[in-house]
Tab-separated table of C-alpha atoms in Angstrom:
chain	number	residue	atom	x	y	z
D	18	UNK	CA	125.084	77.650	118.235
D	19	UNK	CA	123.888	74.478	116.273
D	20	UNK	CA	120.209	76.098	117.291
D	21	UNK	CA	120.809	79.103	115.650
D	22	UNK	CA	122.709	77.573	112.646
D	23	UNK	CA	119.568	75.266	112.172
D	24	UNK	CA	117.073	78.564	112.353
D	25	UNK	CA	119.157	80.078	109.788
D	26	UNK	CA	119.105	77.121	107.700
D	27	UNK	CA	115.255	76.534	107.827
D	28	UNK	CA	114.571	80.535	107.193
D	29	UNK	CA	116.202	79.784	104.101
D	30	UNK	CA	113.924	77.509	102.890
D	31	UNK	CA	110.457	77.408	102.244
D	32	UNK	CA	108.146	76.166	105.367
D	33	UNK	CA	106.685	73.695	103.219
D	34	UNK	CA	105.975	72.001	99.448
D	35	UNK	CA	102.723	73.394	99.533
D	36	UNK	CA	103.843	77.123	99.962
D	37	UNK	CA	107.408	76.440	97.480
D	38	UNK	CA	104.114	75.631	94.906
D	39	UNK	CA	102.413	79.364	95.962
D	40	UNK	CA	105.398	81.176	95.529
D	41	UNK	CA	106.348	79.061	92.222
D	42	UNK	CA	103.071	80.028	90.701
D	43	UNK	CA	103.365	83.348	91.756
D	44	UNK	CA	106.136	83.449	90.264
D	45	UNK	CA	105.244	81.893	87.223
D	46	UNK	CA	101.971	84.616	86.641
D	47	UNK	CA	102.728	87.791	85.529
D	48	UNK	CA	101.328	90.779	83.221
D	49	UNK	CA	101.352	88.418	80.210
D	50	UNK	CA	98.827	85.940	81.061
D	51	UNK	CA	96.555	88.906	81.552
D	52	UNK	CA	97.123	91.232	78.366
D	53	UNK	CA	99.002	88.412	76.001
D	54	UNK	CA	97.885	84.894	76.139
D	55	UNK	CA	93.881	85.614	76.170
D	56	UNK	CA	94.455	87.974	73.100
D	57	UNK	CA	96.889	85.415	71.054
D	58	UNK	CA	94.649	82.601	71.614
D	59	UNK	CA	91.896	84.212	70.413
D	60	UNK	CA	93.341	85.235	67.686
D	61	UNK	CA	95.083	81.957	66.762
D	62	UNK	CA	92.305	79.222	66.408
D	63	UNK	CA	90.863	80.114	70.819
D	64	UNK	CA	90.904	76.164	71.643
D	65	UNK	CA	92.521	75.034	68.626
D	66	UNK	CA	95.545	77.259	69.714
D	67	UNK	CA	95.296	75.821	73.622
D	68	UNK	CA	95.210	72.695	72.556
D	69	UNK	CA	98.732	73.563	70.829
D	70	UNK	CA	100.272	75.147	74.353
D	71	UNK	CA	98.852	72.779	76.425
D	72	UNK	CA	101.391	70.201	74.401
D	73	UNK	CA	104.143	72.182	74.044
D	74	UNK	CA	103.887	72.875	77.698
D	75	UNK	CA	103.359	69.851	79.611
D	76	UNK	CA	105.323	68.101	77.191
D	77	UNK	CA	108.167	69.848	76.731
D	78	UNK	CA	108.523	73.283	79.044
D	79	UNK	CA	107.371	70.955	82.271
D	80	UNK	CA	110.332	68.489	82.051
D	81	UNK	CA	112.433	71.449	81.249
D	82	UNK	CA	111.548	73.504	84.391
D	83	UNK	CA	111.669	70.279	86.580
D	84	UNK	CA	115.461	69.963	85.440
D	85	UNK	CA	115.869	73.501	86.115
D	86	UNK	CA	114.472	73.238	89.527
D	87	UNK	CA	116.448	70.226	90.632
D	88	UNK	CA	119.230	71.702	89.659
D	89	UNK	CA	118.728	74.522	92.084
D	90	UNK	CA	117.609	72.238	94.569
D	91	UNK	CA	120.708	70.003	94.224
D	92	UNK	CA	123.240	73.355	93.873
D	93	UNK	CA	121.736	75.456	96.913
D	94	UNK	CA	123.357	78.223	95.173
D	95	UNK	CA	122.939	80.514	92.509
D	96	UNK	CA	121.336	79.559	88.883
D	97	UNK	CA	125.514	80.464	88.162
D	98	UNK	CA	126.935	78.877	90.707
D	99	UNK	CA	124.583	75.920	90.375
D	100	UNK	CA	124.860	75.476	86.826
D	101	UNK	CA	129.181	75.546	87.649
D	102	UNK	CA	128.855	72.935	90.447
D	103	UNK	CA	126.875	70.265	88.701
D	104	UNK	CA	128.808	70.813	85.644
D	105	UNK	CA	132.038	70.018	87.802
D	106	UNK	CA	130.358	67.253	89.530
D	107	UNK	CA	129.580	65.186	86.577
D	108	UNK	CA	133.163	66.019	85.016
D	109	UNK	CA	132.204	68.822	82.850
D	110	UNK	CA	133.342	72.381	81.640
D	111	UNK	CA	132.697	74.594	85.194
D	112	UNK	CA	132.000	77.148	82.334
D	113	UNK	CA	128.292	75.639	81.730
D	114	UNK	CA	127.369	78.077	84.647
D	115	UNK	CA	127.549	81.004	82.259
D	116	UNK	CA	124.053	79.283	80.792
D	117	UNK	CA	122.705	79.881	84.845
D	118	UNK	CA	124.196	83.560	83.991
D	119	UNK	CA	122.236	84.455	81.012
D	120	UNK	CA	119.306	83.269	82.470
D	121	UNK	CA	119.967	86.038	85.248
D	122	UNK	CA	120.256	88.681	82.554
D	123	UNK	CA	117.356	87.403	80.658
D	124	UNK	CA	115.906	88.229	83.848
D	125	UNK	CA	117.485	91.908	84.468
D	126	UNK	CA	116.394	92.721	80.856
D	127	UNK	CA	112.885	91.827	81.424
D	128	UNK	CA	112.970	93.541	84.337
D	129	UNK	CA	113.991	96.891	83.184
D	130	UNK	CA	110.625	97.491	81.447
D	131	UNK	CA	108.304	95.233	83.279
D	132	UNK	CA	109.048	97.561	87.088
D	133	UNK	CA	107.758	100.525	84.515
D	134	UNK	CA	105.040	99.239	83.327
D	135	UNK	CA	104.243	97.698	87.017
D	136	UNK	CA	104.139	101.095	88.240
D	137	UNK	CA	102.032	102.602	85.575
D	138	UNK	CA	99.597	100.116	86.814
D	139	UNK	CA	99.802	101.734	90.225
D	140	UNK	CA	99.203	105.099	88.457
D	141	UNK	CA	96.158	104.022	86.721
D	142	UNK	CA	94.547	102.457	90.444
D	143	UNK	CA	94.809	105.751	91.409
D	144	UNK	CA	93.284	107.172	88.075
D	145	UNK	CA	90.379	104.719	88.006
D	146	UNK	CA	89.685	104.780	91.789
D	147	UNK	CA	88.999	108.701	91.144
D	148	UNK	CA	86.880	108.574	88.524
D	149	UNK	CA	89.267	109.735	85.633
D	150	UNK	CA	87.586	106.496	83.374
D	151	UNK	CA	84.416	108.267	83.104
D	152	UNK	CA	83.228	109.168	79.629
D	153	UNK	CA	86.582	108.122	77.992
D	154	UNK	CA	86.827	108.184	74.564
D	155	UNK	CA	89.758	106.820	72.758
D	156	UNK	CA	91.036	110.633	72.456
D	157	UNK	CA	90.426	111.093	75.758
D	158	UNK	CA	91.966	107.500	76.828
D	159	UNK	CA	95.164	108.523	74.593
D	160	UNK	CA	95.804	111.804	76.387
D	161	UNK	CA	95.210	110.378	79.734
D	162	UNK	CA	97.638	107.919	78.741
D	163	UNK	CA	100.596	110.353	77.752
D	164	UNK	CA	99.998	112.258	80.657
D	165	UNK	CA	101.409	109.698	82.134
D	166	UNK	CA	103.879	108.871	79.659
D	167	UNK	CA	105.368	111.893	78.714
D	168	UNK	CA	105.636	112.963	82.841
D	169	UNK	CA	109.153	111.440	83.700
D	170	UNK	CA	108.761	112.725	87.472
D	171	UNK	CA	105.402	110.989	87.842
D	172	UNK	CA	106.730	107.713	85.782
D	173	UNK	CA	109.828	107.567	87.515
D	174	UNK	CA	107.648	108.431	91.170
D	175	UNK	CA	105.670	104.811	90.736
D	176	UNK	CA	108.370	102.526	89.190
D	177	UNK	CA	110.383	103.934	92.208
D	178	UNK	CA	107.689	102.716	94.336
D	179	UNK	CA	107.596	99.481	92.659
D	180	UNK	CA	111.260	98.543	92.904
D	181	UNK	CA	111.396	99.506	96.802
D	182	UNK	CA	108.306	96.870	97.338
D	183	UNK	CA	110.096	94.319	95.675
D	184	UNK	CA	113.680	94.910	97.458
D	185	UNK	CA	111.957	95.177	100.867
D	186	UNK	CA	110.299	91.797	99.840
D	187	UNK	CA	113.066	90.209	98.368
D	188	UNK	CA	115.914	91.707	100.814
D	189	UNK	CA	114.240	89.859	103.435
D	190	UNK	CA	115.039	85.833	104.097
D	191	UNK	CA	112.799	83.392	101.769
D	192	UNK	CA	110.084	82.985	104.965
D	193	UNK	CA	109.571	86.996	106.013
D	194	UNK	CA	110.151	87.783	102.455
D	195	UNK	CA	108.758	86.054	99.257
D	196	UNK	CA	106.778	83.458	101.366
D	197	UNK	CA	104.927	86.011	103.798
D	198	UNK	CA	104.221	88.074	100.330
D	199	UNK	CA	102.594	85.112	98.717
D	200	UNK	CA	100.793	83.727	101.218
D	201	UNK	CA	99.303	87.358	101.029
D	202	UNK	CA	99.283	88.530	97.340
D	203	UNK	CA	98.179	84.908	95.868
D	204	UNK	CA	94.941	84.020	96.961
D	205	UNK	CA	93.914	88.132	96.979
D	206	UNK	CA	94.741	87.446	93.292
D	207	UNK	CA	92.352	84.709	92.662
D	208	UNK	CA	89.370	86.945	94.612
D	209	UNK	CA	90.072	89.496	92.626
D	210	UNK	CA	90.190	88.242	89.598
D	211	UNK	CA	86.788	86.300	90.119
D	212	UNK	CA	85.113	89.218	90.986
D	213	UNK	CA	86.044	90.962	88.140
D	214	UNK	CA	85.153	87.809	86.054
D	215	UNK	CA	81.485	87.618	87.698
D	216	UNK	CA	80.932	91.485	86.895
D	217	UNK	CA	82.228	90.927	83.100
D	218	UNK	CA	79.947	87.976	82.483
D	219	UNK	CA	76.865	90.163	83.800
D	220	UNK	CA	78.073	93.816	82.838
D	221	UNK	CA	79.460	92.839	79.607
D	222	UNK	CA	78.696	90.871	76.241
D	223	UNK	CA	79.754	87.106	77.251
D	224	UNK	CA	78.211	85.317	74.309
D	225	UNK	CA	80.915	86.773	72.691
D	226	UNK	CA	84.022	87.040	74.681
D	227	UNK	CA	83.910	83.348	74.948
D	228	UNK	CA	83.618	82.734	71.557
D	229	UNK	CA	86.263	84.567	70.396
D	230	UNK	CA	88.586	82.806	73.352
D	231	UNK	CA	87.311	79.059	72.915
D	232	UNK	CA	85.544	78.512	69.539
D	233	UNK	CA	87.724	75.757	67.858
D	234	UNK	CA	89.024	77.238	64.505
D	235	UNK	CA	91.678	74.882	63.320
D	236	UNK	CA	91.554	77.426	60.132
D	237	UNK	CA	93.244	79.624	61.954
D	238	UNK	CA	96.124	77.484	63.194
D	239	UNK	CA	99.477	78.459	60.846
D	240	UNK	CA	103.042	76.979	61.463
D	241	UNK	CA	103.489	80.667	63.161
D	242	UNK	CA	100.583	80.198	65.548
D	243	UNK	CA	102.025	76.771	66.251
D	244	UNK	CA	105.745	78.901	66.951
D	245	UNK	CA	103.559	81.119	69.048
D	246	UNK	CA	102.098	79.090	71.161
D	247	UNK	CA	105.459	77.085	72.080
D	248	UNK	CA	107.292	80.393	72.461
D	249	UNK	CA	104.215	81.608	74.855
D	250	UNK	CA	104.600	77.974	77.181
D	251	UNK	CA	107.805	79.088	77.619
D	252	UNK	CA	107.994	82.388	78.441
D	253	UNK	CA	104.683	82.670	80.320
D	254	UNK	CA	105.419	79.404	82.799
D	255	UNK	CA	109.330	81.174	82.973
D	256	UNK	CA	111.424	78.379	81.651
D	257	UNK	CA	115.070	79.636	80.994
D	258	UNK	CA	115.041	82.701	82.627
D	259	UNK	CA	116.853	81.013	86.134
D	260	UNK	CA	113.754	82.424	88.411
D	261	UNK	CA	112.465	78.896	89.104
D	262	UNK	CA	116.250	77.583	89.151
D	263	UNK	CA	116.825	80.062	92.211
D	264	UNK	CA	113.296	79.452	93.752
D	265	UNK	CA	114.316	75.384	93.390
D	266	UNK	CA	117.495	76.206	95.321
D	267	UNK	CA	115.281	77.006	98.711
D	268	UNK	CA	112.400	73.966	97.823
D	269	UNK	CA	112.423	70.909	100.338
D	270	UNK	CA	114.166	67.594	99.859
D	271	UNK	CA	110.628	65.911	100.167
D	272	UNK	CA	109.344	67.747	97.601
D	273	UNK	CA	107.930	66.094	94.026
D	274	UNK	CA	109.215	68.318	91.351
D	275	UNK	CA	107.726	66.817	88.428
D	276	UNK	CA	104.219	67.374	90.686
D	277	UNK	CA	105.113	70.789	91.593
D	278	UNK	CA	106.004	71.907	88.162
D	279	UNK	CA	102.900	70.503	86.155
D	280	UNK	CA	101.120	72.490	89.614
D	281	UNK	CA	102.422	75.745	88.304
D	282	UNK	CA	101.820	75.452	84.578
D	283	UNK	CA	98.115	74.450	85.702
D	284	UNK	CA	97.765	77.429	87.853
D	285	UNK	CA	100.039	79.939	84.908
D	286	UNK	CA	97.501	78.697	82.036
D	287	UNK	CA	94.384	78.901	84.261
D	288	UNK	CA	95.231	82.241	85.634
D	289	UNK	CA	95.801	83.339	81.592
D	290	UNK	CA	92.176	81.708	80.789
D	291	UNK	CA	90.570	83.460	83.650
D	292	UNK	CA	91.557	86.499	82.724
D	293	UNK	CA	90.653	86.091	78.815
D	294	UNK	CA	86.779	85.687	80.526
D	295	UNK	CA	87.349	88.475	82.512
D	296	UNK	CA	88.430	91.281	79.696
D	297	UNK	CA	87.030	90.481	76.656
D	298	UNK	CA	82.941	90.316	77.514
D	299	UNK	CA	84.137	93.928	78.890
D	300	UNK	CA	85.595	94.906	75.425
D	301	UNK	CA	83.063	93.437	73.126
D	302	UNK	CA	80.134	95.266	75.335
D	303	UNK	CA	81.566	97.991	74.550
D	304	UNK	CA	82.022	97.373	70.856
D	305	UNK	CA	86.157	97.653	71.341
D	306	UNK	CA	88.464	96.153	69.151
D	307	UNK	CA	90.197	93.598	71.183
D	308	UNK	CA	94.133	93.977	71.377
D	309	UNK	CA	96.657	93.035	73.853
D	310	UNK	CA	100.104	94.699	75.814
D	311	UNK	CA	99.936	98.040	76.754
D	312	UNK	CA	96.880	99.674	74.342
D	313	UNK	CA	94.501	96.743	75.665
D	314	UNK	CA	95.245	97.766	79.593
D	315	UNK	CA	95.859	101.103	79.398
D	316	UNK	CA	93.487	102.058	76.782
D	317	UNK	CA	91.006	99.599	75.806
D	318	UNK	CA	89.486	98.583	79.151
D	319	UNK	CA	89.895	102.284	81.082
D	320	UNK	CA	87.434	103.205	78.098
D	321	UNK	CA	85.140	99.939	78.935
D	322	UNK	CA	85.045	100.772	82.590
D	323	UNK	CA	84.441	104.247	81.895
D	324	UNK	CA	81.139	103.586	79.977
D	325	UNK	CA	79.785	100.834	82.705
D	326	UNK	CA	77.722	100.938	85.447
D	327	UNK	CA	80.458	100.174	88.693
D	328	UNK	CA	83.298	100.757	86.813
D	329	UNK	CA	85.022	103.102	88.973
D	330	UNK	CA	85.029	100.470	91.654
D	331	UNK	CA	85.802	97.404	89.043
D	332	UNK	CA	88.269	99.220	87.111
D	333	UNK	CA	89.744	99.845	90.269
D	334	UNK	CA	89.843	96.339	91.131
D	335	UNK	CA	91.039	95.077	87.882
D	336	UNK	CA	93.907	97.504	88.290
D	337	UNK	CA	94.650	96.127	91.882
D	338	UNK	CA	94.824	92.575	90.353
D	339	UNK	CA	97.642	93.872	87.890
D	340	UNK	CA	99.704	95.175	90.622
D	341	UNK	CA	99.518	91.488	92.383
D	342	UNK	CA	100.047	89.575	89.466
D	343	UNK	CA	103.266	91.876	88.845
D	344	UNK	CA	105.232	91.734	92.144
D	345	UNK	CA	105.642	88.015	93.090
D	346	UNK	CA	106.905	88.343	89.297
């Protein structure tokens, strides 16, 4: 019995630091580091407006999240029922857990239109993989777009196929589950994503997709580029939102939070920069306005891979990567 009750316990935590890190930063990466930050920092000074987020986050989102995590670590519980039990411990209101509760629905809102747009990715794998990206124009990109849009069946199909991958992930214990998903998804991730990188920097215009990502223009910086930034640190790396709270609540005694959570904002913010290189030499080749959201991945770049040689297989690549940077999400 105290064999089994120890098996139980140790499926219920992560095997190791190392692999609480991997699922952290998968955690952590998401659709916005690949069709938000690149575009905002170019458009906000490139590395005048890094230099900005790198502050705000390691010097004020990274001791945030490490409190966050250690209090999941020290509650075992819930981000709620966490938040409640340290609140009570240090002879506080047991009311401070509704803060762990709004981080949950913070996270159920997101949710509700991040599993749709996760599955339109899976739509547009299947689009690009067959060759629908040749010869777009932006008419053409547009239609193909609100075919898909303006189908509920087919919408509904995908994002039903998204949420059942990520309940037969996370309805499994933390070790068969999340971890065995990671260990998987992550480092496919990173291959993928340099692939498409090494094809965009000899495909596409690179000269310029750099510049506009990394030129210094302090002219550029405003007090709302400044906000932007600070609001991006924080949202991107997921402070507030109780995901890293509930991922702290399974991390090792051993483990160095402060280490592990300047880990993760490295890998979130190099992830994001990566994937500036990767789009924008593709956009500018193709003498595209660069955006960012939903017209810059579901318009802009089907109508760059659509008028390059190997795009079919690239495109379909690219759209691949989305689908792994959305589901550890």
């Amino acid at each position: 019995m105290t064999q089994n009750m120890k098996q139980n316990t140790s499926a219920r935590r992560w095997s190791s630091g190392r692999t609480f890190l991997l699922a952290s930063v998968g955690g952590a990466i998401g659709l916005g580091n690949i069709w938000r930050f690149p575009y905002i920092m170019g458009e906000n000074g490139g590395g005048a407006f890094v230099f900005i987020y790198l502050v705000a986050a390691f010097l004020v989102a990274v001791p945030i999240l490490s409190v966050e995590v250690a209090i999941g670590r020290h509650g075992r519980a819930s981000p709620f029922t966490a938040m409640a039990n340290v609140s009570t411990e240090s002879g506080r209101w047991a009311a401070w857990g509704l803060v762990g509760g709004m981080g949950l629905l913070t996270g159920y809102l997101i949710m509700s239109f991040y599993s749709v747009i996760a599955g339109s990715t899976i739509d547009y794998l299947f689009l690009a993989a067959g060759g629908a990206f040749k010869g777009l124009t932006r008419e053409s990109a547009e239609a193909l777009n609100a075919g898909l849009n303006e189908n509920p069946l087919r919408l509904g199909a995908w994002h039903t196929l998204f949420m059942l991958a990520s309940c037969l992930i996370v309805g499994r214990n933390v070790r068969r589950g999340i971890e065995a998903a990671v260990r998987l998804l992550m480092p496919l991730l990173f291959l993928l994503l340099l692939a498409v990188i090494a094809y965009a920097l000899i495909e596409g215009a690179a000269a310029a997709g750099l510049n506009f990502m990394f030129d210094f223009r302090f002219g550029q910086l405003t007090a709302a580029s400044a906000l932007e930034a600070i609001s991006h640190a924080f949202f991107s790396i997921g402070v507030a939102m109780g995901l890293m709270m509930m991922y702290g609540a399974f991390a090792p005694r051993e483990v160095s939070l402060p280490q592990t959570c300047v880990g993760i904002t490295i890998a979130d913010t190099g992830v994001a920069v990566l994937a500036g290189i990767a789009i924008f030499p593709l956009v500018f080749a193709n003498g595209l306005e660069p955006g960012s959201g939903p017209s810059l991945v579901f318009l802009t770049l089907p109508i760059a891979f659509g008028g390059m040689p190997g795009g079919t297989v690239f495109g379909s690549i690219f759209f691949l990567l989305l689908g792994f940077a959305a589901l550890p999400a």
